[in-house]
Amino acid sequence: MEKGWIKIFTSSNFYQSEIVKQVLTGHHIDTVLINKQDSSHKAFGNIEVYIHQKDFSKAIEIMILNQISL
């Protein structure tokens, strides 16, 4: 991962991570999902949501306003 990206959300639930990504993308924040789940057994590992460091304050505000658990 390039410099300047920070992890803002982690979940073992792919759909929850995708919702966070879509909410942030809808507010013009670039996001990247990194799937660290075991490919053969989905119970192990997490999906992480990354954003640019410059968007951190805006992203936290959006997540709070949309009642997304941090």
Short mmCIF file of C-alpha atoms in Angstrom, two decimals:
data_model
loop_
_atom_site.label_atom_id
_atom_site.label_comp_id
_atom_site.label_asym_id
_atom_site.label_seq_id
_atom_site.Cartn_x
_atom_site.Cartn_y
_atom_site.Cartn_z
CA MET A 1 0.00 0.00 0.00
CA GLU A 2 1.27 3.45 -0.87
CA LYS A 3 2.12 6.04 1.75
CA GLY A 4 -0.69 8.25 2.99
CA TRP A 5 -3.36 5.53 3.30
CA ILE A 6 -4.73 4.69 6.75
CA LYS A 7 -7.06 1.99 8.02
CA ILE A 8 -10.37 3.44 9.18
CA PHE A 9 -12.52 0.34 9.61
CA THR A 10 -12.09 -3.40 10.15
CA SER A 11 -14.70 -6.15 10.19
CA SER A 12 -14.97 -9.88 9.65
CA ASN A 13 -18.24 -9.18 7.80
CA PHE A 14 -17.62 -8.40 4.12
CA TYR A 15 -21.01 -6.70 3.66
CA GLN A 16 -20.47 -4.34 6.58
CA SER A 17 -17.09 -3.31 5.17
CA GLU A 18 -18.64 -2.81 1.72
CA ILE A 19 -21.36 -0.56 3.21
CA VAL A 20 -18.69 1.59 4.87
CA LYS A 21 -16.83 1.80 1.56
CA GLN A 22 -19.98 2.78 -0.35
CA VAL A 23 -20.99 5.44 2.20
CA LEU A 24 -17.54 7.04 2.08
CA THR A 25 -17.33 6.77 -1.71
CA GLY A 26 -20.74 8.45 -1.91
CA HIS A 27 -19.16 11.41 -0.12
CA HIS A 28 -16.26 11.56 -2.61
CA ILE A 29 -13.70 9.86 -0.38
CA ASP A 30 -11.43 7.37 -2.14
CA THR A 31 -11.54 4.00 -0.39
CA VAL A 32 -9.82 0.65 -0.77
CA LEU A 33 -10.93 -2.69 0.69
CA ILE A 34 -8.23 -5.16 1.67
CA ASN A 35 -9.59 -8.67 2.20
CA LYS A 36 -7.40 -10.55 4.67
CA GLN A 37 -9.82 -13.42 5.20
CA ASP A 38 -8.67 -16.99 4.73
CA SER A 39 -9.79 -18.03 1.26
CA SER A 40 -10.89 -21.49 2.36
CA HIS A 41 -12.42 -20.65 5.72
CA LYS A 42 -14.07 -17.22 5.99
CA ALA A 43 -14.20 -17.33 9.81
CA PHE A 44 -10.54 -16.27 10.02
CA GLY A 45 -9.31 -12.81 9.11
CA ASN A 46 -10.83 -9.41 8.45
CA ILE A 47 -11.73 -7.01 5.69
CA GLU A 48 -10.08 -3.62 6.16
CA VAL A 49 -11.19 -0.26 4.74
CA TYR A 50 -8.46 2.26 3.93
CA ILE A 51 -8.71 5.96 3.06
CA HIS A 52 -6.26 8.77 2.31
CA GLN A 53 -4.92 10.31 5.49
CA LYS A 54 -6.08 13.78 4.37
CA ASP A 55 -9.72 12.57 4.40
CA PHE A 56 -9.60 11.15 7.95
CA SER A 57 -11.58 13.91 9.75
CA LYS A 58 -14.26 14.04 7.07
CA ALA A 59 -14.57 10.23 7.02
CA ILE A 60 -14.96 9.98 10.81
CA GLU A 61 -17.64 12.68 10.74
CA ILE A 62 -19.54 10.84 7.99
CA MET A 63 -19.31 7.54 9.83
CA ILE A 64 -20.62 9.11 13.04
CA LEU A 65 -23.48 10.86 11.23
CA ASN A 66 -24.43 7.56 9.54
CA GLN A 67 -24.15 5.65 12.83
CA ILE A 68 -21.44 3.33 11.56
CA SER A 69 -19.67 1.64 14.49
CA LEU A 70 -16.00 2.43 14.70
#
